[in-house]
């Protein structure tokens, strides 16, 4: 692969080498020092895998262009990969790249039932089940529309659904996405550059040049000789990392839970409420991420306030006497917060293994380190941790509304009060590590340490 890329005009390969690393497996190692921001690698545009290159291929291109409606970007690239992998002659450069790719992946779509069951109750579990059904449907469509129509190029006997899943995972885990100056998205697979692993400690350091069509990788930090170099896939939670890339980061600072809120179209005043949701940047079916930093976003409360508006509320809003950014009334706010506490409790009850039990199982080595079940367990921990924080925030808000203390706003603004006892009329000290919460004294800081520890680490890493 390196010889092909050098002949194609790649730059920087002589300063890098593929190597095996203890935790990440295969990656890219430096042969010299690099300073942050220095260009490490450039892959020429002609060597990239793109939809445009697939469509212009002399053999595969006519096949792809004849399919109506056109295949999706990921299916086009997946078919392109399978086509090249099946070639016995020609395509030496791309074939050398395919040969360097993993023969198998650890994405959740390859988990067996027992491994996937470890994360039952998570969004990953639900999405993986849905993906498996969608992949089967898409494979059947490809069989009918492409493979059986062109057996000389894409013989069905050599393209099983497992092969198709391999190609999809190759696209999901190795492709890079960019937005061109004209606003159009571009997805590319870059030989050798796709061997560079992810680290949350570096910022995005890969770029596509539309004028030349080349892809470059810059040093996201200073590197010494023999260091592994990294790129950033972005701020991605564990459930998405495992689904797309096949790995997790224990205590990932970007962990989240996607809360789905929806309202039936036959609900009272649906059209008026739909307009209010739209003005708030929401929809009648909204997916709102709950995170370690903000486990109960204001948008969740705003959605539910709009959902519960009655005729008099809507009239008051029309007269600008009510604002869904604030509570409509104490009774309705109590109803909303009780609903949240009960709903989040039900979500937590739906996990296959409760948080504390799962922690103990991981500590005892019940799940082999680095294995599929171990990764699934960490996804379950991640989502349960976020939901527990969201439930605690909802309970605190509910207590404030029911007591009439008027502290609801401060509870949604953690810097305005002691995060442990809620005091806001005394001098407060800032957490020295994460700078994200305040305490009224050392006693509250110590009492809150166990609950705050994970969030503190997450916030500190993001600073």
Coordinates of C-alpha atoms in Angstrom, one line a residue:
X1 CA 0.0 0.0 0.0
X2 CA 2.8 2.5 0.9
X3 CA 4.6 1.9 -2.4
X4 CA 1.3 2.6 -4.3
X5 CA 0.7 5.7 -2.4
X6 CA 4.2 7.0 -2.8
X7 CA 4.0 6.5 -6.5
X8 CA 0.6 8.3 -6.5
X9 CA 2.2 11.4 -4.9
X10 CA 1.5 10.9 -1.2
X11 CA 3.7 12.9 1.2
X12 CA 4.9 12.0 4.7
X13 CA 4.9 8.2 4.5
X14 CA 8.6 7.9 5.1
X15 CA 8.2 9.5 8.5
X16 CA 5.5 7.1 9.6
X17 CA 4.9 3.3 10.0
X18 CA 2.1 0.9 10.8
X19 CA 2.6 -0.7 14.2
X20 CA 0.7 -2.7 16.9
X21 CA 0.0 -1.0 20.2
X22 CA -1.1 -2.6 23.5
X23 CA -4.5 -1.0 23.9
X24 CA -5.6 0.3 20.5
X25 CA -4.2 -2.5 18.4
X26 CA -2.8 -1.5 15.0
X27 CA -2.1 2.2 14.5
X28 CA 0.4 4.6 13.0
X29 CA 3.8 5.4 14.7
X30 CA 6.2 8.3 14.1
X31 CA 9.7 7.9 12.9
X32 CA 10.6 11.5 13.7
X33 CA 9.4 14.3 16.0
X34 CA 6.4 16.4 15.0
X35 CA 5.3 19.7 16.4
X36 CA 1.6 20.5 16.9
X37 CA 0.1 21.8 13.7
X38 CA 2.8 20.4 11.5
X39 CA 1.6 18.5 8.4
X40 CA 2.2 14.8 9.0
X41 CA 0.6 13.1 6.0
X42 CA -1.0 14.0 2.6
X43 CA -3.0 11.5 0.6
X44 CA -3.6 12.5 -3.1
X45 CA -7.1 12.9 -4.3
X46 CA -6.8 10.2 -6.9
X47 CA -6.1 7.6 -4.2
X48 CA -9.2 8.4 -2.2
X49 CA -12.3 6.2 -2.2
X50 CA -15.3 8.5 -3.1
X51 CA -18.7 8.2 -4.7
X52 CA -17.3 10.2 -7.6
X53 CA -14.5 7.7 -8.1
X54 CA -16.8 4.7 -7.9
X55 CA -19.2 6.3 -10.5
X56 CA -16.3 6.9 -12.8
X57 CA -14.7 3.5 -12.6
X58 CA -14.7 1.9 -16.1
X59 CA -16.2 -1.4 -14.9
X60 CA -18.3 -0.6 -11.8
X61 CA -19.3 3.0 -12.8
X62 CA -21.9 2.0 -15.5
X63 CA -23.5 -0.4 -13.0
X64 CA -23.8 2.2 -10.3
X65 CA -25.1 4.9 -12.7
X66 CA -27.8 2.5 -14.0
X67 CA -29.3 1.9 -10.6
X68 CA -32.4 4.0 -10.1
X69 CA -33.1 5.4 -7.6
X70 CA -29.3 5.9 -7.0
X71 CA -27.7 4.0 -4.1
X72 CA -27.0 5.8 -0.9
X73 CA -23.4 7.1 -0.3
X74 CA -22.6 4.3 2.2
X75 CA -24.0 1.6 -0.1
X76 CA -22.1 3.0 -3.1
X77 CA -18.9 2.9 -1.1
X78 CA -19.7 -0.5 0.3
X79 CA -20.3 -2.0 -3.2
X80 CA -17.1 -0.3 -4.4
X81 CA -15.2 -2.0 -1.6
X82 CA -16.7 -5.4 -2.3
X83 CA -16.1 -5.0 -6.0
X84 CA -12.4 -4.3 -5.5
X85 CA -12.0 -7.1 -2.9
X86 CA -13.3 -9.5 -5.5
X87 CA -10.9 -8.5 -8.2
X88 CA -8.1 -10.9 -9.0
X89 CA -6.3 -8.7 -11.5
X90 CA -5.9 -5.0 -11.8
X91 CA -6.7 -2.4 -9.1
X92 CA -3.4 -3.3 -7.4
X93 CA -3.4 -0.1 -5.3
X94 CA -6.9 -0.2 -4.0
X95 CA -6.6 -4.0 -3.5
X96 CA -3.5 -3.4 -1.3
X97 CA -5.5 -1.0 0.8
X98 CA -8.3 -3.5 1.2
X99 CA -5.8 -6.2 2.1
X100 CA -4.5 -3.9 5.0
X101 CA -8.0 -3.4 6.4
X102 CA -9.3 -5.6 9.3
X103 CA -10.9 -8.9 8.2
X104 CA -13.5 -8.4 10.9
X105 CA -14.9 -5.7 13.1
X106 CA -16.1 -5.4 16.7
X107 CA -19.1 -3.1 15.9
X108 CA -22.2 -4.0 17.9
X109 CA -23.9 -5.4 14.7
X110 CA -21.4 -8.4 15.0
X111 CA -22.2 -9.1 18.7
X112 CA -23.9 -12.4 19.5
X113 CA -27.1 -12.4 21.5
X114 CA -25.4 -12.9 24.9
X115 CA -22.9 -10.1 24.3
X116 CA -25.6 -7.6 23.1
X117 CA -27.9 -8.6 26.0
X118 CA -25.3 -7.1 28.4
X119 CA -26.4 -3.6 27.3
X120 CA -30.1 -4.4 27.0
X121 CA -32.0 -1.2 27.9
X122 CA -29.5 1.1 26.2
X123 CA -30.1 3.1 23.1
X124 CA -27.3 1.1 21.6
X125 CA -29.2 -2.1 22.1
X126 CA -32.3 -0.7 20.4
X127 CA -30.5 0.9 17.5
X128 CA -28.4 -2.3 16.9
X129 CA -31.6 -4.3 16.7
X130 CA -33.1 -1.8 14.3
X131 CA -29.8 -1.7 12.2
X132 CA -29.8 -5.5 11.9
X133 CA -33.3 -5.4 10.4
X134 CA -32.4 -2.5 8.1
X135 CA -29.2 -4.2 6.9
X136 CA -31.1 -7.3 6.0
X137 CA -33.6 -5.2 4.0
X138 CA -30.9 -3.2 2.3
X139 CA -29.0 -6.4 1.4
X140 CA -32.1 -7.9 -0.2
X141 CA -32.5 -4.7 -2.3
X142 CA -28.9 -4.9 -3.4
X143 CA -29.3 -8.5 -4.3
X144 CA -32.2 -7.7 -6.6
X145 CA -31.1 -4.4 -8.0
X146 CA -27.3 -4.9 -8.4
X147 CA -25.8 -8.3 -7.6
X148 CA -28.2 -10.6 -9.6
X149 CA -28.2 -8.1 -12.5
X150 CA -24.4 -8.1 -12.8
X151 CA -23.1 -11.6 -11.7
X152 CA -19.9 -11.2 -13.8
X153 CA -18.7 -8.2 -11.7
X154 CA -20.5 -8.9 -8.4
X155 CA -21.2 -12.6 -8.1
X156 CA -23.8 -13.2 -5.4
X157 CA -22.1 -16.5 -4.4
X158 CA -19.2 -14.5 -3.1
X159 CA -21.1 -11.6 -1.4
X160 CA -22.9 -12.8 1.6
X161 CA -24.8 -10.6 4.1
X162 CA -21.7 -10.9 6.3
X163 CA -19.6 -9.5 3.5
X164 CA -22.0 -6.7 3.1
X165 CA -21.8 -5.9 6.9
X166 CA -18.0 -6.0 6.7
X167 CA -18.2 -3.4 3.9
X168 CA -20.6 -1.2 5.8
X169 CA -18.5 -1.3 9.0
X170 CA -15.5 -0.4 6.9
X171 CA -17.3 2.7 5.7
X172 CA -18.7 3.6 9.1
X173 CA -15.4 3.2 11.0
X174 CA -12.9 4.4 8.4
X175 CA -14.5 7.1 6.3
X176 CA -14.0 10.8 7.0
X177 CA -16.8 13.3 6.5
X178 CA -16.3 16.9 5.2
X179 CA -18.5 19.7 4.1
X180 CA -17.5 21.4 0.8
X181 CA -17.6 25.2 0.2
X182 CA -20.9 24.7 -1.7
X183 CA -22.4 23.1 1.3
X184 CA -22.4 19.6 -0.1
X185 CA -21.2 16.7 2.2
X186 CA -18.3 14.6 1.1
X187 CA -17.4 11.2 2.5
X188 CA -14.0 9.7 1.7
X189 CA -11.8 6.7 2.7
X190 CA -8.2 7.7 2.8
X191 CA -5.6 4.8 2.5
X192 CA -3.1 4.7 5.3
X193 CA -4.7 7.8 7.0
X194 CA -7.6 5.5 7.9
X195 CA -5.2 3.5 10.1
X196 CA -4.8 6.4 12.5
X197 CA -6.7 5.8 15.7
X198 CA -8.9 8.2 17.7
X199 CA -8.1 10.1 20.9
X200 CA -10.4 12.5 22.7
X201 CA -7.2 14.4 23.7
X202 CA -6.6 15.9 20.3
X203 CA -8.7 18.2 18.3
X204 CA -9.8 17.6 14.7
X205 CA -6.6 17.6 12.7
X206 CA -7.5 16.2 9.3
X207 CA -8.6 18.3 6.4
X208 CA -9.8 18.0 2.8
X209 CA -8.6 20.5 0.2
X210 CA -11.3 21.0 -2.4
X211 CA -9.0 22.7 -4.9
X212 CA -6.5 19.8 -5.0
X213 CA -8.7 17.0 -3.8
X214 CA -6.0 16.0 -1.4
X215 CA -6.5 14.9 2.2
X216 CA -4.0 16.0 4.9
X217 CA -3.4 15.1 8.5
X218 CA -1.8 17.6 10.9
X219 CA -0.2 16.9 14.3
X220 CA -2.9 17.3 16.9
X221 CA -0.1 17.7 19.5
X222 CA 3.7 17.4 19.8
X223 CA 5.0 13.9 19.1
X224 CA 8.3 12.2 19.9
X225 CA 9.9 9.5 17.8
X226 CA 8.0 6.2 18.4
X227 CA 4.8 7.9 19.6
X228 CA 1.4 6.8 18.2
X229 CA -0.3 9.6 16.3
X230 CA -4.0 10.2 16.7
X231 CA -6.8 12.1 15.0
X232 CA -10.1 13.1 16.6
X233 CA -13.4 11.5 15.4
X234 CA -15.2 14.3 17.4
X235 CA -17.0 14.4 20.7
X236 CA -18.7 11.0 20.5
X237 CA -20.4 9.0 23.3
X238 CA -19.6 5.4 24.0
X239 CA -22.9 4.1 22.5
X240 CA -22.0 5.6 19.1
X241 CA -18.3 4.7 19.4
X242 CA -19.2 1.1 19.8
X243 CA -21.8 1.1 17.1
X244 CA -19.7 2.8 14.4
X245 CA -16.1 2.2 15.4
X246 CA -16.1 -0.9 17.6
X247 CA -14.5 0.4 20.8
X248 CA -15.4 2.4 24.0
X249 CA -13.6 4.8 26.2
X250 CA -14.1 4.0 29.9
X251 CA -15.5 7.1 31.7
X252 CA -15.9 8.8 28.4
X253 CA -16.4 12.6 29.0
X254 CA -18.8 12.8 26.0
X255 CA -21.2 10.1 27.3
X256 CA -24.9 10.9 26.7
X257 CA -28.3 9.4 26.5
X258 CA -30.7 10.4 23.7
X259 CA -34.1 11.1 25.3
X260 CA -36.9 10.7 22.8
X261 CA -40.0 12.9 23.3
X262 CA -43.0 12.6 21.1
X263 CA -46.6 13.6 20.8
X264 CA -49.4 12.0 18.9
X265 CA -50.9 14.1 16.0
X266 CA -54.4 13.6 17.5
X267 CA -53.4 15.2 20.8
X268 CA -55.4 18.4 21.7
X269 CA -54.2 21.6 20.0
X270 CA -51.5 19.7 18.1
X271 CA -51.1 22.2 15.3
X272 CA -50.7 25.2 17.7
X273 CA -48.2 23.2 19.8
X274 CA -46.2 22.2 16.7
X275 CA -45.7 25.8 15.9
X276 CA -44.5 26.5 19.4
X277 CA -42.1 23.6 19.3
X278 CA -40.7 24.8 16.0
X279 CA -40.2 28.3 17.4
X280 CA -38.2 26.7 20.2
X281 CA -36.0 24.7 17.8
X282 CA -37.9 21.5 18.6
X283 CA -40.3 19.2 16.8
X284 CA -43.3 17.1 17.8
X285 CA -40.9 14.1 17.8
X286 CA -37.6 15.4 19.4
X287 CA -34.5 13.6 20.4
X288 CA -32.7 15.6 23.0
X289 CA -29.2 14.4 24.2
X290 CA -28.8 14.3 28.0
X291 CA -25.1 14.6 28.9
X292 CA -22.8 14.4 31.9
X293 CA -22.4 18.2 31.8
X294 CA -26.1 19.0 31.2
X295 CA -28.1 15.9 32.3
X296 CA -31.5 17.7 32.1
X297 CA -31.4 20.4 29.4
X298 CA -33.9 23.2 29.5
X299 CA -35.2 22.1 26.1
X300 CA -36.6 18.9 27.8
X301 CA -38.7 21.0 30.2
X302 CA -39.7 23.4 27.4
X303 CA -40.9 20.5 25.2
X304 CA -43.0 19.1 28.0
X305 CA -44.5 22.5 29.0
X306 CA -45.7 23.0 25.4
X307 CA -47.0 19.4 25.3
X308 CA -49.2 20.1 28.4
X309 CA -50.6 23.5 27.3
X310 CA -54.4 23.9 27.4
X311 CA -56.7 26.4 25.7
X312 CA -56.2 29.1 28.3
X313 CA -52.5 28.7 28.2
X314 CA -52.4 29.0 24.5
X315 CA -54.5 32.1 24.6
X316 CA -52.2 33.6 27.2
X317 CA -49.2 32.8 25.0
X318 CA -50.9 34.5 22.0
X319 CA -51.2 37.6 24.2
X320 CA -47.6 37.2 25.2
X321 CA -48.6 36.7 28.8
X322 CA -46.9 33.3 29.1
X323 CA -43.5 32.1 28.0
X324 CA -42.6 28.4 27.8
X325 CA -39.1 29.2 28.8
X326 CA -40.5 29.5 32.3
X327 CA -42.9 27.3 34.2
X328 CA -46.6 27.8 33.2
X329 CA -47.8 27.2 36.8
X330 CA -46.6 25.3 39.9
X331 CA -49.1 22.6 39.4
X332 CA -48.1 21.9 35.8
X333 CA -44.4 22.1 36.6
X334 CA -45.0 19.5 39.4
X335 CA -46.8 17.3 36.9
X336 CA -44.0 17.6 34.4
X337 CA -41.2 16.9 36.9
X338 CA -43.1 13.9 38.4
X339 CA -43.5 12.6 34.9
X340 CA -39.8 13.0 34.3
X341 CA -38.8 11.3 37.5
X342 CA -41.2 8.4 36.8
X343 CA -40.1 8.1 33.2
X344 CA -36.4 8.1 33.9
X345 CA -36.9 5.6 36.7
X346 CA -38.7 3.3 34.2
X347 CA -35.8 3.7 31.8
X348 CA -33.3 2.8 34.5
X349 CA -35.4 -0.2 35.5
X350 CA -35.3 -1.4 31.9
X351 CA -31.5 -1.9 31.9
X352 CA -30.5 -5.6 32.0
X353 CA -28.0 -5.0 34.9
X354 CA -28.3 -2.2 37.4
X355 CA -25.5 0.3 37.6
X356 CA -23.9 -0.8 40.9
X357 CA -24.1 -4.5 40.1
X358 CA -22.5 -3.8 36.7
X359 CA -19.7 -1.9 38.3
X360 CA -18.9 -4.8 40.6
X361 CA -19.0 -7.3 37.7
X362 CA -16.5 -5.2 35.8
X363 CA -14.2 -4.8 38.8
X364 CA -14.3 -8.6 39.3
X365 CA -13.5 -9.3 35.7
X366 CA -16.8 -11.0 34.9
X367 CA -16.4 -9.6 31.3
X368 CA -13.0 -10.2 29.6
X369 CA -11.1 -7.0 29.3
X370 CA -11.5 -5.4 25.9
X371 CA -14.1 -8.0 24.7
X372 CA -17.5 -7.3 23.3
X373 CA -19.4 -8.0 26.5
X374 CA -16.9 -5.7 28.4
X375 CA -17.6 -2.9 25.8
X376 CA -21.3 -3.4 26.1
X377 CA -21.1 -3.2 29.8
X378 CA -19.3 0.2 29.6
X379 CA -22.1 1.5 27.3
X380 CA -24.7 0.4 29.8
X381 CA -22.7 2.1 32.6
X382 CA -22.4 5.3 30.5
X383 CA -26.1 5.6 29.8
X384 CA -27.2 4.7 33.3
X385 CA -24.8 7.3 34.8
X386 CA -26.3 10.0 32.6
X387 CA -29.9 9.0 33.4
X388 CA -29.1 8.8 37.2
X389 CA -27.8 12.4 37.0
X390 CA -30.9 13.5 35.0
X391 CA -33.2 11.9 37.6
X392 CA -31.4 13.6 40.5
X393 CA -31.7 16.9 38.7
X394 CA -35.5 16.4 38.1
X395 CA -36.0 15.4 41.8
X396 CA -34.2 18.5 43.0
X397 CA -36.3 20.7 40.7
X398 CA -39.5 18.9 41.9
X399 CA -38.5 19.5 45.5
X400 CA -37.9 23.2 44.9
X401 CA -41.2 23.7 43.1
X402 CA -43.2 21.8 45.8
X403 CA -41.5 23.6 48.6
X404 CA -42.0 27.0 47.0
X405 CA -38.4 27.9 47.5
X406 CA -38.1 29.5 44.1
X407 CA -34.7 27.7 43.5
X408 CA -35.7 26.1 40.2
X409 CA -33.8 28.4 38.0
X410 CA -30.6 28.1 40.2
X411 CA -30.9 24.3 40.0
X412 CA -30.6 24.5 36.2
X413 CA -27.7 26.9 36.7
X414 CA -25.2 25.0 38.8
X415 CA -22.8 27.9 39.3
X416 CA -25.4 30.0 41.2
X417 CA -25.6 27.7 44.2
X418 CA -23.8 25.0 46.3
X419 CA -24.2 21.9 44.2
X420 CA -24.6 19.8 47.3
X421 CA -26.9 21.6 49.7
X422 CA -28.3 24.3 47.4
X423 CA -27.3 27.3 49.4
X424 CA -27.0 30.5 47.3
X425 CA -26.8 33.2 49.9
X426 CA -23.3 32.4 51.2
X427 CA -19.8 32.8 49.7
X428 CA -19.2 29.9 47.3
X429 CA -15.9 28.3 46.3
X430 CA -15.3 26.9 42.8
X431 CA -14.2 23.3 42.2
X432 CA -10.5 23.7 41.6
X433 CA -10.3 20.9 39.0
X434 CA -13.3 21.2 36.7
X435 CA -14.3 24.9 37.4
X436 CA -17.9 23.7 36.8
X437 CA -19.6 23.6 40.2
X438 CA -19.5 25.5 43.5
X439 CA -19.6 24.6 47.1
X440 CA -20.4 26.5 50.3
X441 CA -17.6 24.8 52.2
X442 CA -15.2 21.9 52.5
X443 CA -17.8 19.7 54.2
X444 CA -20.2 19.9 51.2
X445 CA -17.3 19.3 48.7
X446 CA -16.3 16.1 50.6
X447 CA -19.9 14.9 50.9
X448 CA -20.5 15.5 47.1
X449 CA -17.2 13.9 46.0
X450 CA -18.5 10.4 45.1
X451 CA -21.3 11.8 43.0
X452 CA -19.2 14.6 41.4
X453 CA -16.1 12.6 40.6
X454 CA -17.0 11.3 37.1
X455 CA -18.5 14.6 36.0
X456 CA -15.5 16.5 37.4
X457 CA -13.1 14.3 35.3
X458 CA -15.3 14.8 32.2
X459 CA -15.5 18.6 32.6
X460 CA -11.8 18.9 33.3
X461 CA -10.9 17.0 30.1
X462 CA -13.1 19.3 28.1
X463 CA -11.5 22.5 29.4

